[in-house]
C-alpha cells in the first residue's frame, strides 16, 4: 500500500483549521500575559462561557450564527472585564500592581476557573449540547485530491484570520492600540503619558476574553458544547503559547497552528485515542531545543 | 504654578519624604538637587501621582491635585519627562512622540507640534522610523523631552536629564531646556549635576534625607559655601560661558 498524500494533506488542512482556533485562545493568554504579567488560568472557562453564550443566542434566541458570534464575544468580554475588575484587581492593591501580584494571582486564576465551571453547571447542567449552526450559505471547499472541507471549518479559518488581522491592525495602527502596547511595556510611564491605565487593563482583558469566546463559538459546530470543555482548551492554548514563545502574539498563532497540525498527524498516524497527548509532546520537544519558544525573547525587557 | 505643601510620602511603612515645601512659579526654571537616595525621584512620583501622599498637599495652578490619578494630573498640563532609559525601546521614535500627545484631540495641532519637536531636535527626524532602543543616550534624552513637549505642557518636570551623558551632550540638552523655558513652559529640573542645574535655573532647592536643607536663588546658591562644600567642583565660569554659546 503506497503512502496516501491526499489524506496527509487533509490531516494538515484540518490541523491548521483547528490550530488557528487554538491560536486565538493562545493569543488572548499571551495578550493578558504581556499586558498584565499574569498567567490567566481561567481563560479556558472564558472560552466555555463564550461557546454557551453563542449557543444560547443562536438556538434559544434564534439570531443568525455570525451575529451570535459577535454577541457572544461582547458578552464574554464584559464577563472577563467584570471578573478582572471585581476579583483580580483587588489582589494587585496588596501586591503593588500586576507585575508583583505573582503567586496569589495564579491561585486566584485557578479558583476562578473552578468557580466559573460550577456557575456554568448551575446554569446549563452537565450535558453536552450539540451546536447546530445553519451554515448553508458558506461554500464547501474542495481541495485537489477530492478533499472536502466542511462549511464550519471554512468559516472558522476565515473568521480566525479576520480576527487576527483586526487585532494586529488595532495594536499597530490605532492610537488606543499604541496605548495598550505602552501599558503592556510599563504602566507607570503609560500613566505619565496621560493614558488611563485602569481602563486599558480592562480593555486588554475584554479583548482577550472576547477572542476566547470567538474560539468557543467557532469550535461549537465542530464538537459539542459542554461545561468541562475549557480545561482541555486551556492546556492546548498554553502549549500553543509556550511553543510560539510566551507573550509573543505572532508566536501564539504559529504555536496554535503547529499544535493543531501535530495533533492531527499524531492522531492519524500514531494513535487516535491519545489525541490530546501530542500537543504536550510537541511542547516538550520545542522546549528541549528552544526553551524560550519559537518566537520568544529570552526575558521580557523592562525599563 | 506648582505648590508643594508639607508633603510626606514613601513606600509601605518606609517614609522617605518628611515634610517637603516647595514652589515653582509660572515661567521659571526651578531645580531640585540632591544625591542618590535623598528622595528626589520620590518627590517627582508624589507630584505626578505615581505615589500616593501620606500627608500634605500638592497644588497645580491653584487646584488641589493631591488625590488625582496620574493621567488626570497630566491632562491639566503637568507633564513629567521620564528618565531617558524609560523611552519605549520597542516603539519607533515617532510612535514614542505620538504617544506623548496621546491625550490631545486636535490632530492639526499635534502634527504641527510634531514638526516643531523635529525642528527642535533634528536628529529625531532623521531617526523617526528607528526603534528608540537603538538610539544613543543623548538621543533618547532628546526623545523623552520631545515626548513631553508633545503633550503641550504648562509645566515640565525633568528627572535627571544629565544622567549618564557626556559633558558635551549635557550642555546641549540643558541649552534645549533653556529654549523650552523661553517658549513659556515652566520647568522643574531634578538633578545631581549641581553646577549645570544652578546655572540653568533661577531658583534651587537642595534635598537631603527627605527634607529640604537649603533653598535660595540659584545665583546665590552657586556661591554659597554650604552648597559648594557638599556638591560643587570645577569651574562655574567655564560652563556658564559654554551654555551661552
PDB file of N, CA, C and O in Angstrom, chain A residues 172 175-176 178-179 181-183 185-198 200 301 303, chain B residues 48 50 69-71 74-75 80 82 85-86 88-91 95 98-105 147:
ATOM      1  N   UNK A 172      -1.267  47.892  16.082  1.00  0.00           N
ATOM      2  CA  UNK A 172      -0.169  48.556  15.370  1.00  0.00           C
ATOM      3  C   UNK A 172      -0.558  49.904  14.785  1.00  0.00           C
ATOM      4  O   UNK A 172       0.298  50.745  14.576  1.00  0.00           O
ATOM      5  N   UNK A 175      -4.371  54.637  17.794  1.00  0.00           N
ATOM      6  CA  UNK A 175      -3.808  55.322  18.950  1.00  0.00           C
ATOM      7  C   UNK A 175      -4.083  54.535  20.231  1.00  0.00           C
ATOM      8  O   UNK A 175      -3.225  54.409  21.099  1.00  0.00           O
ATOM      9  N   UNK A 176      -5.294  53.966  20.325  1.00  0.00           N
ATOM     10  CA  UNK A 176      -5.611  53.154  21.508  1.00  0.00           C
ATOM     11  C   UNK A 176      -4.716  51.918  21.557  1.00  0.00           C
ATOM     12  O   UNK A 176      -4.267  51.507  22.627  1.00  0.00           O
ATOM     13  N   UNK A 178      -1.716  51.740  20.437  1.00  0.00           N
ATOM     14  CA  UNK A 178      -0.425  52.237  20.909  1.00  0.00           C
ATOM     15  C   UNK A 178      -0.435  52.341  22.433  1.00  0.00           C
ATOM     16  O   UNK A 178       0.524  51.960  23.111  1.00  0.00           O
ATOM     17  N   UNK A 179      -1.561  52.822  22.962  1.00  0.00           N
ATOM     18  CA  UNK A 179      -1.681  52.954  24.419  1.00  0.00           C
ATOM     19  C   UNK A 179      -1.660  51.578  25.088  1.00  0.00           C
ATOM     20  O   UNK A 179      -1.032  51.411  26.135  1.00  0.00           O
ATOM     21  N   UNK A 181      -0.116  48.941  23.979  1.00  0.00           N
ATOM     22  CA  UNK A 181       1.282  48.484  23.967  1.00  0.00           C
ATOM     23  C   UNK A 181       2.093  49.204  25.025  1.00  0.00           C
ATOM     24  O   UNK A 181       2.981  48.618  25.655  1.00  0.00           O
ATOM     25  N   UNK A 182       1.800  50.500  25.214  1.00  0.00           N
ATOM     26  CA  UNK A 182       2.528  51.266  26.227  1.00  0.00           C
ATOM     27  C   UNK A 182       2.243  50.712  27.619  1.00  0.00           C
ATOM     28  O   UNK A 182       3.156  50.526  28.429  1.00  0.00           O
ATOM     29  N   UNK A 183       0.977  50.404  27.887  1.00  0.00           N
ATOM     30  CA  UNK A 183       0.606  49.837  29.194  1.00  0.00           C
ATOM     31  C   UNK A 183       1.278  48.478  29.375  1.00  0.00           C
ATOM     32  O   UNK A 183       1.769  48.152  30.455  1.00  0.00           O
ATOM     33  N   UNK A 185       4.072  47.514  28.219  1.00  0.00           N
ATOM     34  CA  UNK A 185       5.503  47.622  28.498  1.00  0.00           C
ATOM     35  C   UNK A 185       5.788  48.186  29.882  1.00  0.00           C
ATOM     36  O   UNK A 185       6.634  47.677  30.597  1.00  0.00           O
ATOM     37  N   UNK A 186       5.119  49.246  30.244  1.00  0.00           N
ATOM     38  CA  UNK A 186       5.395  49.862  31.548  1.00  0.00           C
ATOM     39  C   UNK A 186       4.230  50.744  31.960  1.00  0.00           C
ATOM     40  O   UNK A 186       3.944  51.749  31.325  1.00  0.00           O
ATOM     41  N   UNK A 187       3.558  50.347  33.041  1.00  0.00           N
ATOM     42  CA  UNK A 187       2.338  51.045  33.436  1.00  0.00           C
ATOM     43  C   UNK A 187       2.608  52.442  33.987  1.00  0.00           C
ATOM     44  O   UNK A 187       1.836  53.368  33.735  1.00  0.00           O
ATOM     45  N   UNK A 188       3.706  52.614  34.716  1.00  0.00           N
ATOM     46  CA  UNK A 188       3.998  53.938  35.273  1.00  0.00           C
ATOM     47  C   UNK A 188       4.221  54.970  34.176  1.00  0.00           C
ATOM     48  O   UNK A 188       3.683  56.072  34.229  1.00  0.00           O
ATOM     49  N   UNK A 189       5.014  54.597  33.184  1.00  0.00           N
ATOM     50  CA  UNK A 189       5.277  55.553  32.108  1.00  0.00           C
ATOM     51  C   UNK A 189       3.993  55.827  31.337  1.00  0.00           C
ATOM     52  O   UNK A 189       3.720  56.956  30.947  1.00  0.00           O
ATOM     53  N   UNK A 190       3.201  54.776  31.156  1.00  0.00           N
ATOM     54  CA  UNK A 190       1.939  54.961  30.447  1.00  0.00           C
ATOM     55  C   UNK A 190       1.064  55.986  31.176  1.00  0.00           C
ATOM     56  O   UNK A 190       0.456  56.860  30.558  1.00  0.00           O
ATOM     57  N   UNK A 191       1.044  55.882  32.494  1.00  0.00           N
ATOM     58  CA  UNK A 191       0.317  56.869  33.301  1.00  0.00           C
ATOM     59  C   UNK A 191       0.820  58.282  33.012  1.00  0.00           C
ATOM     60  O   UNK A 191       0.040  59.224  32.854  1.00  0.00           O
ATOM     61  N   UNK A 192       2.144  58.414  32.946  1.00  0.00           N
ATOM     62  CA  UNK A 192       2.728  59.749  32.735  1.00  0.00           C
ATOM     63  C   UNK A 192       2.431  60.283  31.343  1.00  0.00           C
ATOM     64  O   UNK A 192       2.544  61.480  31.096  1.00  0.00           O
ATOM     65  N   UNK A 193       2.083  59.386  30.422  1.00  0.00           N
ATOM     66  CA  UNK A 193       1.691  59.836  29.089  1.00  0.00           C
ATOM     67  C   UNK A 193       0.228  60.275  29.085  1.00  0.00           C
ATOM     68  O   UNK A 193      -0.320  60.622  28.052  1.00  0.00           O
ATOM     69  N   UNK A 194      -0.419  60.184  30.244  1.00  0.00           N
ATOM     70  CA  UNK A 194      -1.824  60.571  30.320  1.00  0.00           C
ATOM     71  C   UNK A 194      -2.769  59.451  29.936  1.00  0.00           C
ATOM     72  O   UNK A 194      -3.955  59.675  29.725  1.00  0.00           O
ATOM     73  N   UNK A 195      -2.248  58.225  29.842  1.00  0.00           N
ATOM     74  CA  UNK A 195      -3.101  57.095  29.471  1.00  0.00           C
ATOM     75  C   UNK A 195      -3.887  56.629  30.700  1.00  0.00           C
ATOM     76  O   UNK A 195      -3.327  56.512  31.785  1.00  0.00           O
ATOM     77  N   UNK A 196      -5.159  56.377  30.510  1.00  0.00           N
ATOM     78  CA  UNK A 196      -6.000  55.874  31.590  1.00  0.00           C
ATOM     79  C   UNK A 196      -5.694  54.379  31.756  1.00  0.00           C
ATOM     80  O   UNK A 196      -6.316  53.529  31.136  1.00  0.00           O
ATOM     81  N   UNK A 197      -4.700  54.085  32.585  1.00  0.00           N
ATOM     82  CA  UNK A 197      -4.174  52.722  32.679  1.00  0.00           C
ATOM     83  C   UNK A 197      -5.226  51.704  33.142  1.00  0.00           C
ATOM     84  O   UNK A 197      -5.359  50.641  32.524  1.00  0.00           O
ATOM     85  N   UNK A 198      -6.007  51.991  34.198  1.00  0.00           N
ATOM     86  CA  UNK A 198      -7.013  51.004  34.612  1.00  0.00           C
ATOM     87  C   UNK A 198      -7.993  50.657  33.486  1.00  0.00           C
ATOM     88  O   UNK A 198      -8.366  49.494  33.303  1.00  0.00           O
ATOM     89  N   UNK A 200      -7.354  50.770  30.259  1.00  0.00           N
ATOM     90  CA  UNK A 200      -6.645  49.959  29.260  1.00  0.00           C
ATOM     91  C   UNK A 200      -6.515  48.511  29.731  1.00  0.00           C
ATOM     92  O   UNK A 200      -6.579  47.579  28.937  1.00  0.00           O
ATOM     93  N   UNK A 301      12.052  42.537  28.583  1.00  0.00           N
ATOM     94  CA  UNK A 301      12.906  43.660  28.972  1.00  0.00           C
ATOM     95  C   UNK A 301      12.049  44.760  29.563  1.00  0.00           C
ATOM     96  O   UNK A 301      11.125  45.253  28.927  1.00  0.00           O
ATOM     97  N   UNK A 303      11.930  48.518  31.604  1.00  0.00           N
ATOM     98  CA  UNK A 303      12.746  49.708  31.831  1.00  0.00           C
ATOM     99  C   UNK A 303      13.070  49.823  33.324  1.00  0.00           C
ATOM    100  O   UNK A 303      12.328  49.371  34.165  1.00  0.00           O
TER     101      UNK A 303
ATOM    102  N   UNK B  48       3.673  63.705  40.431  1.00  0.00           N
ATOM    103  CA  UNK B  48       3.000  63.249  39.213  1.00  0.00           C
ATOM    104  C   UNK B  48       1.882  62.267  39.533  1.00  0.00           C
ATOM    105  O   UNK B  48       1.069  61.965  38.670  1.00  0.00           O
ATOM    106  N   UNK B  50       2.209  59.025  40.831  1.00  0.00           N
ATOM    107  CA  UNK B  50       2.503  57.590  40.818  1.00  0.00           C
ATOM    108  C   UNK B  50       2.594  57.042  42.237  1.00  0.00           C
ATOM    109  O   UNK B  50       2.479  55.844  42.450  1.00  0.00           O
ATOM    110  N   UNK B  69      -5.600  60.861  39.980  1.00  0.00           N
ATOM    111  CA  UNK B  69      -4.803  59.820  39.334  1.00  0.00           C
ATOM    112  C   UNK B  69      -3.782  60.478  38.411  1.00  0.00           C
ATOM    113  O   UNK B  69      -4.024  61.587  37.915  1.00  0.00           O
ATOM    114  N   UNK B  70      -2.659  59.785  38.152  1.00  0.00           N
ATOM    115  CA  UNK B  70      -1.599  60.396  37.345  1.00  0.00           C
ATOM    116  C   UNK B  70      -2.072  60.932  35.995  1.00  0.00           C
ATOM    117  O   UNK B  70      -1.664  62.021  35.578  1.00  0.00           O
ATOM    118  N   UNK B  71      -2.928  60.171  35.306  1.00  0.00           N
ATOM    119  CA  UNK B  71      -3.293  60.627  33.960  1.00  0.00           C
ATOM    120  C   UNK B  71      -4.149  61.883  34.001  1.00  0.00           C
ATOM    121  O   UNK B  71      -4.129  62.685  33.073  1.00  0.00           O
ATOM    122  N   UNK B  74      -1.757  64.806  34.472  1.00  0.00           N
ATOM    123  CA  UNK B  74      -1.057  65.065  33.230  1.00  0.00           C
ATOM    124  C   UNK B  74      -1.940  65.873  32.284  1.00  0.00           C
ATOM    125  O   UNK B  74      -1.471  66.750  31.583  1.00  0.00           O
ATOM    126  N   UNK B  75      -3.239  65.560  32.317  1.00  0.00           N
ATOM    127  CA  UNK B  75      -4.153  66.282  31.420  1.00  0.00           C
ATOM    128  C   UNK B  75      -4.317  67.741  31.799  1.00  0.00           C
ATOM    129  O   UNK B  75      -4.784  68.546  30.995  1.00  0.00           O
ATOM    130  N   UNK B  80       5.413  65.022  33.326  1.00  0.00           N
ATOM    131  CA  UNK B  80       6.719  64.559  33.770  1.00  0.00           C
ATOM    132  C   UNK B  80       7.464  63.901  32.615  1.00  0.00           C
ATOM    133  O   UNK B  80       6.960  63.000  31.971  1.00  0.00           O
ATOM    134  N   UNK B  82      10.097  61.412  31.663  1.00  0.00           N
ATOM    135  CA  UNK B  82      10.675  60.279  32.388  1.00  0.00           C
ATOM    136  C   UNK B  82      12.183  60.261  32.201  1.00  0.00           C
ATOM    137  O   UNK B  82      12.732  60.970  31.376  1.00  0.00           O
ATOM    138  N   UNK B  85      16.089  56.277  30.144  1.00  0.00           N
ATOM    139  CA  UNK B  85      16.012  54.835  29.909  1.00  0.00           C
ATOM    140  C   UNK B  85      14.564  54.370  29.811  1.00  0.00           C
ATOM    141  O   UNK B  85      14.304  53.227  29.471  1.00  0.00           O
ATOM    142  N   UNK B  86      13.632  55.265  30.122  1.00  0.00           N
ATOM    143  CA  UNK B  86      12.233  54.874  30.096  1.00  0.00           C
ATOM    144  C   UNK B  86      11.486  55.318  28.840  1.00  0.00           C
ATOM    145  O   UNK B  86      10.297  55.526  28.865  1.00  0.00           O
ATOM    146  N   UNK B  88      10.069  53.966  25.272  1.00  0.00           N
ATOM    147  CA  UNK B  88       9.633  52.616  24.956  1.00  0.00           C
ATOM    148  C   UNK B  88      10.554  52.057  23.878  1.00  0.00           C
ATOM    149  O   UNK B  88      10.440  52.427  22.719  1.00  0.00           O
ATOM    150  N   UNK B  89      11.479  51.168  24.259  1.00  0.00           N
ATOM    151  CA  UNK B  89      12.508  50.744  23.307  1.00  0.00           C
ATOM    152  C   UNK B  89      11.954  49.989  22.106  1.00  0.00           C
ATOM    153  O   UNK B  89      12.547  50.018  21.038  1.00  0.00           O
ATOM    154  N   UNK B  90      10.797  49.329  22.282  1.00  0.00           N
ATOM    155  CA  UNK B  90      10.272  48.538  21.169  1.00  0.00           C
ATOM    156  C   UNK B  90       9.370  49.358  20.251  1.00  0.00           C
ATOM    157  O   UNK B  90       8.788  48.835  19.321  1.00  0.00           O
ATOM    158  N   UNK B  91       9.262  50.667  20.525  1.00  0.00           N
ATOM    159  CA  UNK B  91       8.474  51.518  19.634  1.00  0.00           C
ATOM    160  C   UNK B  91       9.423  52.429  18.867  1.00  0.00           C
ATOM    161  O   UNK B  91      10.500  52.761  19.340  1.00  0.00           O
ATOM    162  N   UNK B  95       6.513  56.802  17.071  1.00  0.00           N
ATOM    163  CA  UNK B  95       5.452  56.254  17.924  1.00  0.00           C
ATOM    164  C   UNK B  95       5.566  56.802  19.342  1.00  0.00           C
ATOM    165  O   UNK B  95       4.576  57.126  19.986  1.00  0.00           O
ATOM    166  N   UNK B  98       4.226  60.326  19.266  1.00  0.00           N
ATOM    167  CA  UNK B  98       2.768  60.342  19.132  1.00  0.00           C
ATOM    168  C   UNK B  98       2.123  59.968  20.468  1.00  0.00           C
ATOM    169  O   UNK B  98       1.110  60.539  20.876  1.00  0.00           O
ATOM    170  N   UNK B  99       2.761  59.018  21.160  1.00  0.00           N
ATOM    171  CA  UNK B  99       2.257  58.608  22.468  1.00  0.00           C
ATOM    172  C   UNK B  99       2.249  59.781  23.437  1.00  0.00           C
ATOM    173  O   UNK B  99       1.351  59.908  24.274  1.00  0.00           O
ATOM    174  N   UNK B 100       3.241  60.645  23.321  1.00  0.00           N
ATOM    175  CA  UNK B 100       3.291  61.830  24.181  1.00  0.00           C
ATOM    176  C   UNK B 100       2.064  62.704  24.006  1.00  0.00           C
ATOM    177  O   UNK B 100       1.624  63.377  24.938  1.00  0.00           O
ATOM    178  N   UNK B 101       1.517  62.690  22.797  1.00  0.00           N
ATOM    179  CA  UNK B 101       0.345  63.523  22.510  1.00  0.00           C
ATOM    180  C   UNK B 101      -0.935  62.717  22.663  1.00  0.00           C
ATOM    181  O   UNK B 101      -1.982  63.111  22.141  1.00  0.00           O
ATOM    182  N   UNK B 102      -0.866  61.612  23.390  1.00  0.00           N
ATOM    183  CA  UNK B 102      -1.991  60.689  23.494  1.00  0.00           C
ATOM    184  C   UNK B 102      -3.287  61.371  23.927  1.00  0.00           C
ATOM    185  O   UNK B 102      -4.361  61.070  23.436  1.00  0.00           O
ATOM    186  N   UNK B 103      -3.172  62.318  24.873  1.00  0.00           N
ATOM    187  CA  UNK B 103      -4.385  62.914  25.431  1.00  0.00           C
ATOM    188  C   UNK B 103      -4.983  63.995  24.539  1.00  0.00           C
ATOM    189  O   UNK B 103      -6.053  64.495  24.817  1.00  0.00           O
ATOM    190  N   UNK B 104      -4.253  64.371  23.489  1.00  0.00           N
ATOM    191  CA  UNK B 104      -4.728  65.520  22.710  1.00  0.00           C
ATOM    192  C   UNK B 104      -5.694  65.106  21.621  1.00  0.00           C
ATOM    193  O   UNK B 104      -5.548  64.071  20.989  1.00  0.00           O
ATOM    194  N   UNK B 105      -6.699  65.934  21.397  1.00  0.00           N
ATOM    195  CA  UNK B 105      -7.699  65.603  20.391  1.00  0.00           C
ATOM    196  C   UNK B 105      -7.497  66.399  19.098  1.00  0.00           C
ATOM    197  O   UNK B 105      -8.058  66.057  18.069  1.00  0.00           O
ATOM    198  N   UNK B 147       8.966  63.970  23.709  1.00  0.00           N
ATOM    199  CA  UNK B 147       7.713  63.294  24.028  1.00  0.00           C
ATOM    200  C   UNK B 147       6.911  64.108  25.044  1.00  0.00           C
ATOM    201  O   UNK B 147       5.695  64.229  24.949  1.00  0.00           O
TER     202      UNK B 147
END
